[in-house]
mmCIF file of C-alpha atoms in Angstrom:
data_model
loop_
_atom_site.group_PDB
_atom_site.id
_atom_site.type_symbol
_atom_site.label_atom_id
_atom_site.label_comp_id
_atom_site.label_asym_id
_atom_site.label_seq_id
_atom_site.Cartn_x
_atom_site.Cartn_y
_atom_site.Cartn_z
ATOM 1 C CA MET A 1 48.728 99.226 -136.407
ATOM 2 C CA ASN A 2 46.938 96.347 -137.478
ATOM 3 C CA PRO A 3 44.612 94.485 -135.511
ATOM 4 C CA LYS A 4 45.269 91.025 -136.809
ATOM 5 C CA ASP A 5 48.744 91.462 -135.121
ATOM 6 C CA THR A 6 46.866 91.866 -131.714
ATOM 7 C CA VAL A 7 44.883 88.638 -131.988
ATOM 8 C CA PRO A 8 46.253 85.370 -130.904
ATOM 9 C CA ASP A 9 46.233 82.130 -133.195
ATOM 10 C CA GLY A 10 43.795 79.380 -132.501
ATOM 11 C CA PRO A 11 40.495 79.814 -130.625
ATOM 12 C CA ALA A 12 40.046 81.237 -127.501
ATOM 13 C CA GLU A 13 38.602 79.067 -124.539
ATOM 14 C CA PRO A 14 35.724 80.582 -123.189
ATOM 15 C CA PRO A 15 36.052 81.809 -119.988
ATOM 16 C CA GLU A 16 33.261 80.023 -117.972
ATOM 17 C CA GLN A 17 34.874 76.745 -118.806
ATOM 18 C CA VAL A 18 37.801 78.296 -116.769
ATOM 19 C CA GLU A 19 35.932 79.382 -114.248
ATOM 20 C CA VAL A 20 34.280 75.936 -113.707
ATOM 21 C CA ALA A 21 37.464 73.877 -113.934
ATOM 22 C CA ASP A 22 38.833 76.282 -111.181
ATOM 23 C CA GLN A 23 35.762 75.627 -108.959
ATOM 24 C CA ALA A 24 35.891 72.391 -109.707
ATOM 25 C CA ASP A 25 40.085 71.626 -108.642
ATOM 26 C CA ARG A 26 38.920 74.216 -104.972
ATOM 27 C CA THR A 27 36.166 71.354 -104.359
ATOM 28 C CA VAL A 28 36.641 69.254 -101.167
ATOM 29 C CA PRO A 29 36.642 65.440 -101.226
ATOM 30 C CA GLU A 30 33.712 64.152 -99.532
ATOM 31 C CA ALA A 31 35.490 62.245 -97.287
ATOM 32 C CA LEU A 32 37.363 65.006 -95.843
ATOM 33 C CA ALA A 33 34.452 67.533 -95.096
ATOM 34 C CA PRO A 34 33.323 67.777 -92.009
ATOM 35 C CA GLU A 35 30.011 66.694 -90.461
ATOM 36 C CA VAL A 36 26.959 69.354 -89.647
ATOM 37 C CA PRO A 37 24.664 67.832 -86.816
ATOM 38 C CA ALA A 38 20.901 67.478 -87.669
ATOM 39 C CA VAL A 39 18.737 70.824 -86.634
ATOM 40 C CA THR A 40 15.784 69.894 -85.333
ATOM 41 C CA PRO A 41 12.730 72.429 -86.013
ATOM 42 C CA LEU A 42 11.488 74.204 -83.008
ATOM 43 C CA PRO A 43 7.525 73.097 -82.517
ATOM 44 C CA ALA A 44 5.203 75.868 -83.696
ATOM 45 C CA ALA A 45 3.842 78.344 -81.589
ATOM 46 C CA PRO A 46 0.312 77.426 -80.373
ATOM 47 C CA ALA A 47 -2.498 79.765 -81.921
ATOM 48 C CA PRO A 48 -3.495 82.442 -80.036
ATOM 49 C CA LEU A 49 -6.688 82.288 -77.928
ATOM 50 C CA ALA A 50 -9.661 84.045 -79.150
ATOM 51 C CA PRO A 51 -10.410 86.885 -77.370
ATOM 52 C CA LEU A 52 -13.846 86.946 -75.382
ATOM 53 C CA PRO A 53 -16.488 89.312 -76.427
ATOM 54 C CA GLU A 54 -16.865 92.733 -74.316
ATOM 55 C CA GLY A 55 -19.130 92.414 -71.266
ATOM 56 C CA SER A 56 -18.835 88.880 -70.449
ATOM 57 C CA ALA A 57 -16.755 87.929 -67.235
ATOM 58 C CA GLU A 58 -15.867 84.539 -67.807
ATOM 59 C CA GLU A 59 -12.209 83.902 -67.604
ATOM 60 C CA PRO A 60 -9.669 81.712 -69.922
ATOM 61 C CA PRO A 61 -9.430 78.356 -68.619
ATOM 62 C CA GLY A 62 -6.460 77.609 -66.296
ATOM 63 C CA PRO A 63 -4.519 74.823 -66.026
ATOM 64 C CA GLN A 64 -6.477 71.673 -65.298
ATOM 65 C CA ALA A 65 -5.852 70.185 -61.910
ATOM 66 C CA VAL A 66 -4.452 66.154 -61.902
ATOM 67 C CA PRO A 67 -6.938 63.619 -60.344
ATOM 68 C CA VAL A 68 -5.397 62.315 -57.104
ATOM 69 C CA ARG A 69 -5.543 58.824 -56.730
ATOM 70 C CA ARG A 70 -6.936 58.364 -53.261
ATOM 71 C CA ARG A 71 -6.587 55.634 -50.813
ATOM 72 C CA PRO A 72 -9.131 52.623 -51.251
ATOM 73 C CA ARG A 73 -11.858 52.724 -48.362
ATOM 74 C CA GLY A 74 -12.161 50.010 -45.495
ATOM 75 C CA ARG A 75 -8.453 48.455 -45.533
ATOM 76 C CA THR A 76 -7.523 50.278 -42.217
ATOM 77 C CA THR A 77 -10.750 48.921 -41.392
ATOM 78 C CA LEU A 78 -10.473 44.882 -42.680
ATOM 79 C CA ILE A 79 -7.099 44.977 -40.909
ATOM 80 C CA ILE A 80 -8.243 46.262 -37.384
ATOM 81 C CA ALA A 81 -10.757 43.931 -37.585
ATOM 82 C CA ALA A 82 -8.600 41.070 -38.671
ATOM 83 C CA ALA A 83 -6.252 41.171 -35.673
ATOM 84 C CA ALA A 84 -8.908 41.642 -33.524
ATOM 85 C CA LEU A 85 -10.555 38.177 -34.906
ATOM 86 C CA LEU A 86 -6.711 36.956 -34.364
ATOM 87 C CA GLY A 87 -6.380 38.034 -31.112
ATOM 88 C CA ILE A 88 -9.694 36.827 -29.758
ATOM 89 C CA ALA A 89 -9.147 33.136 -31.790
ATOM 90 C CA GLY A 90 -5.385 33.613 -30.076
ATOM 91 C CA GLY A 91 -6.999 34.033 -26.509
ATOM 92 C CA THR A 92 -9.198 31.315 -26.466
ATOM 93 C CA ALA A 93 -6.897 28.617 -28.142
ATOM 94 C CA VAL A 94 -4.508 29.961 -25.129
ATOM 95 C CA GLY A 95 -7.673 29.308 -22.938
ATOM 96 C CA TYR A 96 -8.542 25.926 -23.696
ATOM 97 C CA GLY A 97 -5.094 25.456 -23.501
ATOM 98 C CA VAL A 98 -4.762 26.120 -19.701
ATOM 99 C CA GLN A 99 -7.898 24.869 -18.757
ATOM 100 C CA ALA A 100 -7.066 21.397 -20.499
ATOM 101 C CA GLY A 101 -3.690 21.301 -18.324
ATOM 102 C CA ARG A 102 -5.260 21.736 -15.172
ATOM 103 C CA ALA A 103 -7.056 18.517 -12.996
ATOM 104 C CA PRO A 104 -10.660 17.970 -13.381
ATOM 105 C CA THR A 105 -12.488 19.600 -10.402
ATOM 106 C CA PRO A 106 -14.486 16.810 -8.692
ATOM 107 C CA LEU A 107 -18.207 16.998 -8.214
ATOM 108 C CA THR A 108 -20.151 17.594 -5.263
ATOM 109 C CA ALA A 109 -21.677 14.172 -3.881
ATOM 110 C CA LEU A 110 -25.248 13.786 -4.969
ATOM 111 C CA SER A 111 -26.195 12.157 -2.018
ATOM 112 C CA GLN A 112 -25.609 14.327 1.262
ATOM 113 C CA PRO A 113 -26.251 14.056 4.765
ATOM 114 C CA ASP A 114 -28.976 15.877 6.522
ATOM 115 C CA LEU A 115 -30.713 16.265 3.440
ATOM 116 C CA ALA A 116 -33.752 13.795 3.407
ATOM 117 C CA TYR A 117 -37.092 14.051 5.996
ATOM 118 C CA PRO A 118 -37.134 12.765 8.503
ATOM 119 C CA ALA A 119 -33.244 12.215 9.204
ATOM 120 C CA LYS A 120 -33.508 8.555 10.094
ATOM 121 C CA ALA A 121 -35.063 6.096 7.796
ATOM 122 C CA LEU A 122 -38.491 5.095 8.879
ATOM 123 C CA PRO A 123 -39.595 1.383 9.742
ATOM 124 C CA ALA A 124 -41.109 -0.371 6.941
ATOM 125 C CA GLY A 125 -45.071 1.071 6.794
ATOM 126 C CA GLN A 126 -44.475 4.505 9.144
ATOM 127 C CA ALA A 127 -44.843 7.457 7.742
ATOM 128 C CA PRO A 128 -43.244 10.641 9.030
ATOM 129 C CA ASP A 129 -45.318 13.108 10.850
ATOM 130 C CA PRO A 130 -46.554 16.659 9.059
ATOM 131 C CA LEU A 131 -44.593 19.409 9.123
ATOM 132 C CA PRO A 132 -45.693 21.852 11.930
ATOM 133 C CA VAL A 133 -48.148 24.599 10.719
ATOM 134 C CA SER A 134 -44.720 26.919 11.461
ATOM 135 C CA GLN A 135 -43.321 25.707 8.585
ATOM 136 C CA ASP A 136 -45.863 24.456 6.216
ATOM 137 C CA ARG A 137 -47.150 27.654 4.644
ATOM 138 C CA GLN A 138 -50.183 25.530 2.837
ATOM 139 C CA VAL A 139 -51.719 24.385 5.810
ATOM 140 C CA ARG A 140 -52.014 28.064 7.358
ATOM 141 C CA THR A 141 -53.562 29.413 4.576
ATOM 142 C CA ASP A 142 -55.676 26.636 3.743
ATOM 143 C CA GLY A 143 -57.099 27.237 7.316
ATOM 144 C CA ASP A 144 -59.351 30.072 8.203
ATOM 145 C CA LEU A 145 -57.993 32.983 6.238
ATOM 146 C CA ARG A 146 -59.463 35.951 8.492
ATOM 147 C CA LYS A 147 -57.169 34.516 11.265
ATOM 148 C CA LEU A 148 -53.986 35.850 9.397
ATOM 149 C CA LEU A 149 -55.191 39.288 9.265
ATOM 150 C CA VAL A 150 -52.992 41.145 11.381
ATOM 151 C CA PRO A 151 -55.157 42.808 14.366
ATOM 152 C CA ARG A 152 -56.386 45.976 14.705
ATOM 153 C CA PRO A 153 -53.974 48.388 16.506
ATOM 154 C CA ALA A 154 -55.159 49.970 19.101
ATOM 155 C CA GLY A 155 -56.820 52.983 19.036
ATOM 156 C CA TRP A 156 -59.069 52.062 16.143
ATOM 157 C CA SER A 157 -62.077 50.686 15.400
ATOM 158 C CA GLU A 158 -64.000 48.634 13.092
ATOM 159 C CA ASN A 159 -65.429 50.993 10.453
ATOM 160 C CA LYS A 160 -69.311 50.247 10.104
ATOM 161 C CA ASP A 161 -69.474 52.221 7.210
ATOM 162 C CA ALA A 162 -67.845 49.846 5.159
ATOM 163 C CA THR A 163 -70.114 48.048 2.695
ATOM 164 C CA PHE A 164 -67.865 46.124 0.642
ATOM 165 C CA ALA A 165 -66.714 43.935 3.444
ATOM 166 C CA ARG A 166 -68.815 41.308 5.482
ATOM 167 C CA ASP A 167 -68.018 39.465 8.631
ATOM 168 C CA GLY A 168 -64.268 39.416 7.604
ATOM 169 C CA TRP A 169 -64.766 38.776 4.099
ATOM 170 C CA THR A 170 -65.854 40.454 0.695
ATOM 171 C CA GLY A 171 -66.861 38.704 -2.636
ATOM 172 C CA VAL A 172 -64.544 38.985 -5.714
ATOM 173 C CA GLU A 173 -67.475 41.021 -7.375
ATOM 174 C CA ASP A 174 -66.836 43.428 -4.852
ATOM 175 C CA TYR A 175 -63.237 43.565 -5.107
ATOM 176 C CA ALA A 176 -63.527 44.344 -8.124
ATOM 177 C CA LEU A 177 -65.319 47.105 -7.371
ATOM 178 C CA ASN A 178 -62.601 48.593 -6.161
ATOM 179 C CA PHE A 179 -60.916 48.986 -9.614
ATOM 180 C CA GLU A 180 -61.929 51.128 -12.595
ATOM 181 C CA SER A 181 -62.667 48.414 -15.131
ATOM 182 C CA GLU A 182 -64.723 46.389 -12.995
ATOM 183 C CA ASP A 183 -65.826 43.712 -15.883
ATOM 184 C CA TYR A 184 -61.858 43.136 -16.727
ATOM 185 C CA MET A 185 -60.755 42.686 -13.465
ATOM 186 C CA PHE A 186 -63.255 40.730 -12.473
ATOM 187 C CA GLY A 187 -62.575 38.467 -15.824
ATOM 188 C CA SER A 188 -59.091 38.701 -15.142
ATOM 189 C CA LEU A 189 -59.383 37.603 -11.566
ATOM 190 C CA LEU A 190 -61.102 34.910 -12.368
ATOM 191 C CA ASP A 191 -58.916 33.547 -15.016
ATOM 192 C CA ALA A 192 -56.100 33.580 -12.869
ATOM 193 C CA GLY A 193 -58.159 31.591 -10.356
ATOM 194 C CA ILE A 194 -59.040 33.582 -7.471
ATOM 195 C CA ARG A 195 -60.093 31.726 -4.505
ATOM 196 C CA ARG A 196 -61.335 34.107 -1.970
ATOM 197 C CA VAL A 197 -60.727 37.696 0.115
ATOM 198 C CA ALA A 198 -60.379 38.251 3.691
ATOM 199 C CA ALA A 199 -61.043 41.833 4.674
ATOM 200 C CA ALA A 200 -60.769 44.160 7.295
ATOM 201 C CA ASP A 201 -61.632 47.656 7.862
ATOM 202 C CA TRP A 202 -60.848 50.051 10.196
ATOM 203 C CA LYS A 203 -61.293 53.749 11.183
ATOM 204 C CA LYS A 204 -59.885 56.496 13.790
ATOM 205 C CA GLY A 205 -60.572 59.627 13.563
ATOM 206 C CA GLY A 206 -60.792 60.643 9.616
ATOM 207 C CA ARG A 207 -58.628 58.364 9.157
ATOM 208 C CA THR A 208 -59.458 55.015 7.276
ATOM 209 C CA ALA A 209 -57.743 51.783 6.671
ATOM 210 C CA ASP A 210 -58.612 48.464 4.724
ATOM 211 C CA ILE A 211 -56.641 45.419 4.406
ATOM 212 C CA ARG A 212 -57.756 43.046 1.851
ATOM 213 C CA LEU A 213 -56.152 39.139 1.729
ATOM 214 C CA VAL A 214 -56.329 37.904 -1.987
ATOM 215 C CA GLN A 215 -56.296 34.331 -2.137
ATOM 216 C CA PHE A 216 -55.465 32.323 -5.398
ATOM 217 C CA ARG A 217 -55.346 28.561 -5.839
ATOM 218 C CA SER A 218 -52.593 26.515 -6.211
ATOM 219 C CA GLY A 219 -50.957 25.168 -9.456
ATOM 220 C CA GLU A 220 -49.132 25.946 -12.749
ATOM 221 C CA ARG A 221 -50.391 30.048 -12.460
ATOM 222 C CA THR A 222 -49.125 32.216 -10.446
ATOM 223 C CA GLY A 223 -52.085 34.198 -9.490
ATOM 224 C CA ALA A 224 -50.726 35.981 -5.719
ATOM 225 C CA ALA A 225 -48.038 37.274 -7.726
ATOM 226 C CA ASP A 226 -49.083 38.464 -10.942
ATOM 227 C CA HIS A 227 -52.051 39.896 -9.782
ATOM 228 C CA ALA A 228 -49.066 41.872 -7.192
ATOM 229 C CA GLU A 229 -47.154 42.727 -9.833
ATOM 230 C CA ASP A 230 -49.737 44.107 -12.164
ATOM 231 C CA GLN A 231 -50.894 46.551 -9.509
ATOM 232 C CA ARG A 232 -47.363 47.381 -9.009
ATOM 233 C CA ALA A 233 -46.767 48.400 -12.767
ATOM 234 C CA TYR A 234 -48.933 51.225 -12.984
ATOM 235 C CA MET A 235 -48.126 53.085 -9.974
ATOM 236 C CA PRO A 236 -45.721 55.072 -10.875
ATOM 237 C CA GLY A 237 -48.148 56.889 -12.855
ATOM 238 C CA SER A 238 -50.025 59.971 -11.674
ATOM 239 C CA ASP A 239 -53.307 59.325 -13.849
ATOM 240 C CA HIS A 240 -54.339 56.316 -11.631
ATOM 241 C CA GLY A 241 -51.116 55.837 -9.324
ATOM 242 C CA ALA A 242 -49.274 57.118 -6.852
ATOM 243 C CA GLY A 243 -47.024 59.384 -9.126
ATOM 244 C CA ASN A 244 -43.727 57.749 -7.652
ATOM 245 C CA GLU A 245 -41.662 54.590 -7.382
ATOM 246 C CA GLY A 246 -42.717 53.812 -4.118
ATOM 247 C CA ASP A 247 -39.652 52.392 -1.194
ATOM 248 C CA ALA A 248 -38.911 48.705 -0.630
ATOM 249 C CA LEU A 249 -41.184 46.458 1.652
ATOM 250 C CA LYS A 250 -38.027 44.376 3.685
ATOM 251 C CA GLY A 251 -38.396 40.922 3.690
ATOM 252 C CA SER A 252 -41.473 40.775 0.913
ATOM 253 C CA GLY A 253 -39.180 40.346 -2.320
ATOM 254 C CA GLU A 254 -41.054 42.653 -4.769
ATOM 255 C CA GLY A 255 -43.088 44.428 -2.176
ATOM 256 C CA ARG A 256 -43.556 48.112 -2.151
ATOM 257 C CA TYR A 257 -45.502 50.929 -0.227
ATOM 258 C CA TYR A 258 -46.043 54.141 -1.649
ATOM 259 C CA VAL A 259 -47.672 57.966 -0.306
ATOM 260 C CA PHE A 260 -49.843 59.689 -2.722
ATOM 261 C CA PRO A 261 -50.019 63.548 -3.158
ATOM 262 C CA ALA A 262 -52.776 65.078 -1.824
ATOM 263 C CA ASP A 263 -55.950 64.792 -3.931
ATOM 264 C CA ARG A 264 -57.092 68.403 -3.906
ATOM 265 C CA LYS A 265 -60.608 69.478 -5.387
ATOM 266 C CA ALA A 266 -62.621 73.090 -4.952
ATOM 267 C CA GLY A 267 -64.821 72.645 -2.172
ATOM 268 C CA TYR A 268 -63.708 69.708 -0.616
ATOM 269 C CA LEU A 269 -60.898 68.716 1.687
ATOM 270 C CA PRO A 270 -57.832 67.377 0.815
ATOM 271 C CA LEU A 271 -57.773 63.847 0.360
ATOM 272 C CA TYR A 272 -54.285 61.641 1.451
ATOM 273 C CA GLN A 273 -53.579 57.998 0.787
ATOM 274 C CA ALA A 274 -51.338 55.450 0.998
ATOM 275 C CA ARG A 275 -50.781 51.976 -0.575
ATOM 276 C CA ALA A 276 -48.759 48.847 0.084
ATOM 277 C CA ILE A 277 -48.613 45.865 -2.425
ATOM 278 C CA PHE A 278 -46.448 42.996 -1.793
ATOM 279 C CA HIS A 279 -47.557 38.851 -1.914
ATOM 280 C CA ARG A 280 -46.686 35.959 -0.077
ATOM 281 C CA GLY A 281 -47.142 32.201 -1.317
ATOM 282 C CA ASP A 282 -50.884 32.098 -2.773
ATOM 283 C CA VAL A 283 -52.004 35.409 -1.078
ATOM 284 C CA MET A 284 -51.150 38.929 -2.151
ATOM 285 C CA VAL A 285 -51.861 41.713 0.319
ATOM 286 C CA ASP A 286 -53.835 45.077 -0.483
ATOM 287 C CA ILE A 287 -53.571 47.482 1.887
ATOM 288 C CA HIS A 288 -54.728 51.017 1.613
ATOM 289 C CA ILE A 289 -54.747 53.904 3.715
ATOM 290 C CA TYR A 290 -56.668 57.212 3.702
ATOM 291 C CA ASP A 291 -57.068 60.518 5.796
ATOM 292 C CA ILE A 292 -57.966 64.225 5.296
ATOM 293 C CA SER A 293 -54.557 65.158 6.783
ATOM 294 C CA PRO A 294 -51.021 64.399 5.442
ATOM 295 C CA ILE A 295 -49.830 60.354 5.888
ATOM 296 C CA SER A 296 -46.220 59.339 6.582
ATOM 297 C CA LYS A 297 -44.554 56.555 5.053
ATOM 298 C CA LYS A 298 -43.832 55.177 8.554
ATOM 299 C CA ASP A 299 -47.400 54.741 8.906
ATOM 300 C CA ILE A 300 -48.154 52.894 5.322
ATOM 301 C CA ARG A 301 -44.644 50.594 6.309
ATOM 302 C CA THR A 302 -45.464 49.833 9.649
ATOM 303 C CA LEU A 303 -49.337 48.313 9.213
ATOM 304 C CA ALA A 304 -47.408 46.227 5.799
ATOM 305 C CA GLU A 305 -44.583 45.127 7.751
ATOM 306 C CA ARG A 306 -47.313 43.693 10.839
ATOM 307 C CA GLN A 307 -49.209 42.231 8.160
ATOM 308 C CA LEU A 308 -46.205 40.720 6.381
ATOM 309 C CA GLU A 309 -45.312 39.096 10.115
ATOM 310 C CA ARG A 310 -48.705 37.508 9.867
ATOM 311 C CA LEU A 311 -48.253 35.301 6.602
#
C-alpha cells in the first residue's frame, strides 16, 4: 500500500489551534458570569508569648481592668448646703412677712406713777428727807463698821490669843499676812481700793472662829466683789483650797461656804477647817472656823447667814 494514499491532500491544522478554538467557543460571556463575593482575609494569629525562664514565679499578665469613672465628690454636699440656705432664706422671708403684717406693739410710757421720790412734787427750795438707814446701805457702812459684826454667840468668848485684831480692827498689812503671798496680796488690796477691815475673834473649847469685814472704797472698781471672787476661785483646788465646790449661801448672790477635809500630820491632832466667802455692797465677808473635831456644814452656814443678815 502506498503511504501517500493514506495522507490527505493539503496541509493539516495543528491540534493546538483546534483546542484553543474549542475552548473559546465554550467561554461564558462576562455579563452572564455569577458574582463572587469578596472574601475578607482573617487576622493574623498573635505571636505566642515567650516562655518564662525556669524558676521565675512571675505569671503572665492578665487582662487589664478598665478604669471606672467615679462620681465627683462634693456635689451632694453642695446640694444639701444650697437646700439648707434656701430653707433659711425662705423661712426668714416668711417671718418678716408675718411680722410686717402685724400691728405694731405700743411701747410703755416713759413717765409712770410712783417712780419718783418723793411721791409728790415738793415746793420750790425744799429738798426731800434722806433715806432711812435701813434703806441706805452706804450710810450703814460709812459709820462704825464694827457695829455690823454679828454678835458673839452664846457660849463663845473673846479669843485673847488672836494677835492680828485690836479693838475690833485689823490693819491691811495684818490681814494680808493670812495669805501665802503677803506682799502680792498687800499690793493687790491697795490697788483695789481697800478702806478698812473690821475683825472679830472668838473661841469655844478647842474651836476658834474669826470674822473679817473687808471694806473697799466706792468708785469705778468693784473691790469687794472682785476680792470675794478671787478667794472663791481657788477653793475647789486641794493645794490651798477646800478641794470641793462648796455650797451656795442663800440670799448672798455668789456667796458660798466650804468644809475642808481634815489636815493630818504625824504627831499632831487632826485640824478641821470651814470657810464662808461672800460680799454685800462694798463689804467683803471672810469667815473661818477651826477645830480639832469635825465641823458640820450647819455650823459654818448658820454663822454666815447671821452675818449676812447684819449687812
